[in-house]
Coordinates of C-alpha atoms in Angstrom, one line a residue:
M1 CA 137.4 93.4 94.9
A2 CA 140.1 95.7 93.5
E3 CA 142.2 95.2 96.6
Q4 CA 142.2 91.5 95.9
L5 CA 143.4 91.6 92.4
P6 CA 146.9 90.0 92.0
E7 CA 149.8 92.3 91.1
E8 CA 150.2 90.7 87.6
V9 CA 146.6 91.8 86.8
L10 CA 147.1 95.3 88.2
V11 CA 150.3 95.6 86.1
L12 CA 148.4 94.7 82.9
I13 CA 145.8 97.4 83.8
F14 CA 148.2 100.1 84.9
R15 CA 150.4 99.8 81.8
C16 CA 147.4 101.0 79.7
L17 CA 146.8 104.1 81.8
P18 CA 148.0 107.7 81.0
L19 CA 150.6 109.1 83.3
R20 CA 148.3 111.1 85.6
D21 CA 146.1 108.0 86.2
R22 CA 149.2 106.0 87.0
A23 CA 150.1 108.6 89.6
T24 CA 146.6 108.5 91.0
A25 CA 146.7 104.7 91.2
A26 CA 150.0 104.7 93.0
S27 CA 148.5 106.8 95.8
V28 CA 145.5 104.5 96.5
C29 CA 147.3 101.9 98.6
R30 CA 150.6 100.1 99.0
A31 CA 149.7 97.2 96.7
W32 CA 148.6 99.6 94.0
A33 CA 151.7 101.7 94.4
T34 CA 153.9 98.5 94.0
A35 CA 152.1 97.6 90.8
A36 CA 152.0 101.1 89.4
T37 CA 155.7 101.5 89.8
S38 CA 156.6 98.1 88.5
S39 CA 159.2 97.9 85.7
A40 CA 156.7 95.9 83.6
V41 CA 154.3 98.9 83.6
W42 CA 157.0 101.1 82.0
H43 CA 158.5 98.7 79.5
D44 CA 156.3 100.1 76.7
T45 CA 155.3 103.7 77.5
N46 CA 153.3 106.3 75.6
I47 CA 153.7 109.9 76.9
S48 CA 151.7 112.8 75.5
C49 CA 153.2 116.2 76.5
D50 CA 150.1 117.8 75.2
C51 CA 147.5 115.8 77.2
E52 CA 149.4 116.0 80.5
Q53 CA 148.7 119.3 82.2
E54 CA 151.5 121.8 82.4
G55 CA 153.8 120.9 85.3
M56 CA 151.6 117.9 86.1
L57 CA 154.0 115.1 85.0
P58 CA 154.3 112.7 88.0
S59 CA 157.6 113.3 89.9
Y60 CA 158.5 109.6 89.9
L61 CA 158.4 109.6 86.1
Y62 CA 162.1 110.5 85.8
T63 CA 163.0 107.7 88.2
Y64 CA 161.1 105.1 86.2
L65 CA 162.6 106.2 82.9
D66 CA 165.2 103.5 83.8
Y67 CA 162.6 100.9 83.0
V68 CA 161.4 102.4 79.7
H69 CA 162.5 100.2 76.8
N70 CA 160.1 101.5 74.1
L71 CA 158.9 105.1 74.2
R72 CA 156.3 106.8 72.0
L73 CA 156.4 110.5 72.7
E74 CA 153.8 113.0 71.4
Y75 CA 154.0 116.7 71.7
E76 CA 152.6 119.9 70.1
P77 CA 155.3 122.1 68.6
S78 CA 153.1 125.2 68.6
R79 CA 152.9 125.1 72.4
K80 CA 156.0 126.2 74.2
M81 CA 155.4 124.2 77.3
S82 CA 154.7 121.0 75.3
R83 CA 158.0 121.4 73.5
R84 CA 159.9 122.1 76.7
V85 CA 158.5 119.1 78.5
A86 CA 159.3 116.8 75.4
T87 CA 162.8 118.2 75.3
E88 CA 163.4 117.7 79.0
L89 CA 162.1 114.2 78.9
L90 CA 164.4 113.3 76.0
I91 CA 167.4 114.8 77.7
A92 CA 166.6 112.9 80.9
L93 CA 166.1 109.7 78.9
A94 CA 169.6 110.2 77.4
D95 CA 171.2 109.3 80.7
R96 CA 169.3 106.0 80.6
A97 CA 169.7 105.5 76.9
P98 CA 171.7 102.2 77.1
R99 CA 168.4 100.5 78.1
L100 CA 166.3 102.1 75.3
R101 CA 165.2 99.7 72.5
G102 CA 162.6 101.8 70.6
L103 CA 161.9 105.5 70.2
R104 CA 159.0 107.0 68.2
L105 CA 158.4 110.8 68.1
E106 CA 155.2 112.4 66.9
C107 CA 154.2 116.0 66.4
R108 CA 150.5 116.9 66.8
G109 CA 148.8 120.0 65.6
E110 CA 150.4 122.8 63.6
K111 CA 154.1 123.6 63.4
P112 CA 154.8 127.3 63.9
L113 CA 156.8 129.0 61.2
F114 CA 159.5 130.1 63.7
D115 CA 160.0 126.6 65.0
A116 CA 162.6 124.6 63.1
G117 CA 162.5 121.8 65.7
R118 CA 166.2 122.4 66.7
D119 CA 165.5 121.8 70.4
I120 CA 163.9 118.4 69.8
L121 CA 166.4 117.4 67.2
D122 CA 169.3 118.3 69.5
A123 CA 167.7 116.2 72.2
V124 CA 167.4 113.2 69.8
H125 CA 171.2 113.6 69.0
T126 CA 171.8 113.4 72.8
V127 CA 169.8 110.2 73.1
C128 CA 171.3 108.5 70.1
R129 CA 174.8 109.3 71.4
N130 CA 174.3 106.8 74.2
A131 CA 171.7 104.4 72.8
C132 CA 174.0 101.5 72.1
E133 CA 171.1 99.0 72.3
L134 CA 168.5 101.0 70.3
R135 CA 166.6 98.8 67.8
H136 CA 164.0 101.1 66.4
L137 CA 163.9 104.8 65.6
N138 CA 160.9 106.4 64.0
L139 CA 161.0 110.1 63.1
R140 CA 158.6 110.1 60.2
C141 CA 156.1 112.2 62.2
L142 CA 158.5 115.0 62.8
P143 CA 157.9 117.8 60.3
F144 CA 161.5 119.1 60.5
T145 CA 164.5 118.9 58.2
L146 CA 166.5 115.8 59.2
D147 CA 170.1 116.1 58.2
D148 CA 173.4 114.2 57.7
K149 CA 174.6 115.0 61.3
L150 CA 171.6 113.2 62.8
V151 CA 172.1 110.1 60.6
Q152 CA 175.8 110.0 61.3
Q153 CA 175.2 110.2 65.0
V154 CA 172.8 107.3 64.8
A155 CA 175.4 105.4 62.8
R156 CA 178.0 106.0 65.5
G157 CA 175.8 105.4 68.6
C158 CA 173.3 102.8 67.6
P159 CA 175.0 99.7 66.0
Q160 CA 172.2 97.4 66.9
L161 CA 169.6 99.3 64.9
R162 CA 166.9 97.2 63.1
S163 CA 164.7 99.9 61.7
I164 CA 164.9 103.7 61.1
F165 CA 162.3 105.9 59.4
L166 CA 163.4 109.3 58.1
D167 CA 160.7 109.5 55.5
N168 CA 158.9 112.5 57.0
H169 CA 156.9 115.2 55.3
T170 CA 159.2 118.2 55.0
L171 CA 160.0 120.9 52.5
V172 CA 163.7 120.1 52.4
D173 CA 165.6 116.8 52.5
S174 CA 169.2 117.2 53.8
V175 CA 170.1 113.5 54.1
R176 CA 172.6 112.6 51.4
P177 CA 173.1 109.1 50.1
S178 CA 176.6 109.0 51.5
S179 CA 175.3 109.3 55.0
V180 CA 172.8 106.5 54.4
L181 CA 175.8 104.4 53.2
E182 CA 177.6 105.2 56.5
L183 CA 174.5 104.1 58.4
L184 CA 174.2 100.8 56.5
E185 CA 177.9 100.0 57.1
A186 CA 177.6 100.8 60.8
C187 CA 174.3 98.9 61.3
P188 CA 174.6 95.5 59.7
H189 CA 171.3 94.2 61.2
L190 CA 169.1 96.9 59.7
R191 CA 166.1 95.4 58.1
A192 CA 163.7 98.3 57.6
L193 CA 164.5 101.8 56.2
G194 CA 162.4 104.8 55.5
L195 CA 164.0 107.6 53.3
H196 CA 163.3 110.4 50.9
L197 CA 163.9 109.5 47.3
A198 CA 166.8 112.0 47.2
S199 CA 168.6 110.0 49.9
L200 CA 168.6 106.8 47.8
S201 CA 171.2 105.8 45.3
C202 CA 172.5 102.8 43.3
A203 CA 175.3 102.4 45.9
V204 CA 172.7 102.1 48.7
L205 CA 170.9 99.3 46.9
Q206 CA 174.1 97.6 46.2
V207 CA 175.1 97.5 49.9
L208 CA 171.6 96.2 50.8
A209 CA 172.0 93.5 48.1
A210 CA 175.5 92.4 49.3
P211 CA 175.8 88.6 49.8
G212 CA 176.6 88.9 53.5
R213 CA 173.8 91.4 54.3
A214 CA 171.2 90.4 56.9
P215 CA 167.7 89.8 55.5
F216 CA 166.1 93.2 54.5
G217 CA 162.3 93.5 54.6
L218 CA 161.0 97.0 54.1
L219 CA 162.0 100.1 52.2
A220 CA 159.7 103.1 52.5
L221 CA 160.3 106.0 50.0
Q222 CA 158.8 109.5 50.3
C223 CA 158.8 111.8 47.2
S224 CA 157.5 115.1 48.5
C225 CA 160.2 117.8 48.2
P226 CA 162.2 119.4 45.4
E227 CA 165.3 117.3 46.1
D228 CA 163.2 114.2 45.4
A229 CA 162.2 115.6 42.0
R230 CA 165.8 116.2 41.1
A231 CA 167.1 112.9 42.3
S232 CA 169.0 110.6 39.9
P233 CA 166.8 107.6 38.9
V234 CA 167.8 104.2 40.3
P235 CA 167.9 101.8 37.3
N236 CA 165.6 98.8 37.0
E237 CA 168.6 96.4 37.1
S238 CA 169.6 97.6 40.6
W239 CA 166.0 97.0 41.9
A240 CA 166.0 93.5 40.3
A241 CA 169.3 92.6 42.0
L242 CA 167.9 93.8 45.4
R243 CA 164.7 91.9 44.9
C244 CA 166.7 88.7 43.9
R245 CA 168.8 89.0 47.1
H246 CA 165.8 89.7 49.4
P247 CA 162.7 88.0 47.8
G248 CA 160.6 89.0 50.8
L249 CA 161.3 92.8 50.3
A250 CA 158.3 95.1 50.5
V251 CA 158.6 98.7 49.1
E252 CA 156.2 101.5 50.1
L253 CA 156.1 104.5 47.8
E254 CA 154.4 107.9 48.4
L255 CA 154.4 110.3 45.4
E256 CA 153.4 113.9 46.1
P257 CA 152.5 116.7 43.6
V258 CA 156.1 118.0 43.6
L259 CA 157.0 115.1 41.3
P260 CA 156.6 115.9 37.6
A261 CA 155.3 113.3 35.1
D262 CA 158.7 112.4 33.8
C263 CA 160.0 111.7 37.3
V264 CA 157.0 109.5 38.1
T265 CA 157.9 107.2 35.1
R266 CA 161.5 107.1 36.4
V267 CA 160.5 106.2 39.9
L268 CA 158.0 103.5 39.0
Q269 CA 160.5 100.9 37.7
P270 CA 159.0 97.5 36.8
A271 CA 161.3 95.5 39.2
V272 CA 160.4 97.5 42.3
P273 CA 158.3 95.1 44.6
V274 CA 155.7 97.8 45.5
T275 CA 153.3 96.7 48.2
V276 CA 151.9 100.1 49.2
L277 CA 151.5 103.0 46.8
R278 CA 150.1 106.4 47.5
L279 CA 149.6 108.6 44.4
N280 CA 148.9 112.2 45.0
L281 CA 150.0 113.7 41.7
S282 CA 149.3 117.1 40.1
G283 CA 149.5 115.6 36.6
D284 CA 148.4 112.4 35.0
S285 CA 147.3 109.6 37.4
V286 CA 145.7 107.3 34.8
G287 CA 149.0 106.3 33.3
P288 CA 150.6 105.4 36.6
V289 CA 147.4 103.3 37.6
Y290 CA 147.7 101.3 34.3
F291 CA 151.5 100.8 35.0
V292 CA 150.8 99.6 38.5
A293 CA 148.1 97.2 37.2
H294 CA 150.6 95.6 34.7
H295 CA 153.8 95.5 36.8
Y296 CA 152.9 95.3 40.5
A297 CA 150.0 92.9 40.2
T298 CA 151.6 90.2 42.3
T299 CA 153.0 92.5 45.1
L300 CA 150.5 95.4 45.5
R301 CA 148.5 95.2 48.7
V302 CA 147.4 98.9 49.3
L303 CA 146.7 101.6 46.8
E304 CA 145.7 105.2 47.5
V305 CA 144.8 107.6 44.7
R306 CA 144.1 111.3 45.0
T307 CA 143.0 112.8 41.7
S308 CA 140.1 114.1 39.7
A309 CA 137.3 111.8 38.5
S310 CA 137.3 110.8 34.9
L311 CA 136.0 107.9 32.7
E312 CA 139.7 107.1 31.9
L313 CA 140.5 106.7 35.6
D314 CA 137.4 104.5 36.1
A315 CA 138.7 102.2 33.2
A316 CA 142.2 102.1 34.7
L317 CA 140.9 101.2 38.1
Q318 CA 138.7 98.4 36.7
E319 CA 141.7 96.9 34.9
L320 CA 143.7 97.2 38.1
A321 CA 141.0 95.4 40.1
A322 CA 141.0 92.5 37.5
R323 CA 144.8 92.1 37.7
C324 CA 145.6 92.8 41.4
S325 CA 143.7 90.0 43.1
G326 CA 145.9 90.2 46.2
L327 CA 144.8 93.8 47.0
H328 CA 143.9 94.4 50.7
E329 CA 143.0 98.1 50.5
I330 CA 141.9 100.5 47.7
H331 CA 141.3 104.2 48.5
C332 CA 140.3 106.5 45.7
F333 CA 139.5 110.1 46.8
C334 CA 137.2 111.0 43.9
V335 CA 133.8 109.8 42.8
V336 CA 133.8 106.6 40.7
K337 CA 131.2 104.6 38.7
P338 CA 129.4 101.7 40.3
S339 CA 131.2 99.4 38.0
V340 CA 134.5 100.3 39.7
L341 CA 133.2 99.3 43.1
G342 CA 131.8 96.1 41.5
A343 CA 135.1 95.2 40.0
F344 CA 137.0 95.4 43.2
R345 CA 134.3 93.5 45.1
A346 CA 134.3 90.8 42.4
H347 CA 138.1 90.3 41.7
C348 CA 139.8 91.1 45.1
P349 CA 138.7 88.4 47.6
H350 CA 141.3 89.6 50.2
L351 CA 139.9 93.2 50.3
R352 CA 139.6 94.5 53.9
S353 CA 138.7 98.1 53.3
Y354 CA 138.0 100.5 50.5
T355 CA 137.1 104.1 49.8
L356 CA 135.1 104.1 46.6
K357 CA 132.4 106.8 46.7
L358 CA 129.6 106.7 44.1
K359 CA 128.5 110.2 44.9
S360 CA 130.1 113.2 46.5
E361 CA 130.1 113.3 50.3
P362 CA 131.3 115.7 53.0
H363 CA 135.0 115.3 53.7
P364 CA 136.8 113.6 55.4
W365 CA 135.6 110.4 53.6
Q366 CA 135.6 107.3 55.8
P367 CA 136.6 103.9 54.4
T368 CA 134.2 101.0 54.2
L369 CA 135.5 98.1 56.4
L370 CA 134.9 94.5 55.3
K371 CA 134.8 91.5 57.6

């Protein structure tokens, strides 16, 4: 029966296979080889340099990189072979970069202390130098310091960019607002941007709010390094102007313990259209939850809180549930009272999942999914 399947069906099956299985399928018969090496199979490709055995990447892979339009590449930085294969693939891809539309890089496992990721970042530079049709670049899962040179290279080489995410978890942020401005000027079609707070400025928001600017939909902000804590606050008026220019704008905020209490109050401006908020603060979390309940009630869809249990927090969460009826997800990583769970179940009809534990359980806590 397998031999009688039409090529279109085989293509749909083979595009879901890992590389080694595609290589196996290509050796079964002529019909399978034709389907397994079809350009449609390679259009959207996931490659794991960790799962593939060392030296076992199929030899025809480098030929079919010509057909890869969207690539998600995973590798483990603590393994030398995994890093080497990932680097070689990116360098090989650079020669075919004009065809590339999307690139997402992800690190798995621990990052060794000696590895600053320079080999991978240099390879990304090489790809972006030639990727004139690149639409999407996602580097938020690279735990390395991203810098001005990388952003400036993207600005020079990728004028068709629609989204770029630089909001990774790192100890240092080396992307200055001036480089972000250069990126915005060179990429007029950009509609989604992920940054550290230190890379944002009033001037960046002004460019995004300019009358001739293309519709802008998503701004993701990471606050997790010392530079973010020292960043100058963006005034509420600048946020209000941006929101007026792009009424569909969604803002995602992730606040980490590095942010002191006074910085939290400067970041959480009333006019910011926050849709996703992750609070993992070393200080007060009750005040920010009350603030969110009063100012983000119409926009908030996802809230994650990592803090210690208290009666004050329970009261704040209950008020948030009563005000934020459009909430889709609530995840609180401390034990709460049954009344908190009842409030969210009663007031949030669009709730899809929640993590609200009534008693301590072994971690990791799994969310409850609602139909």
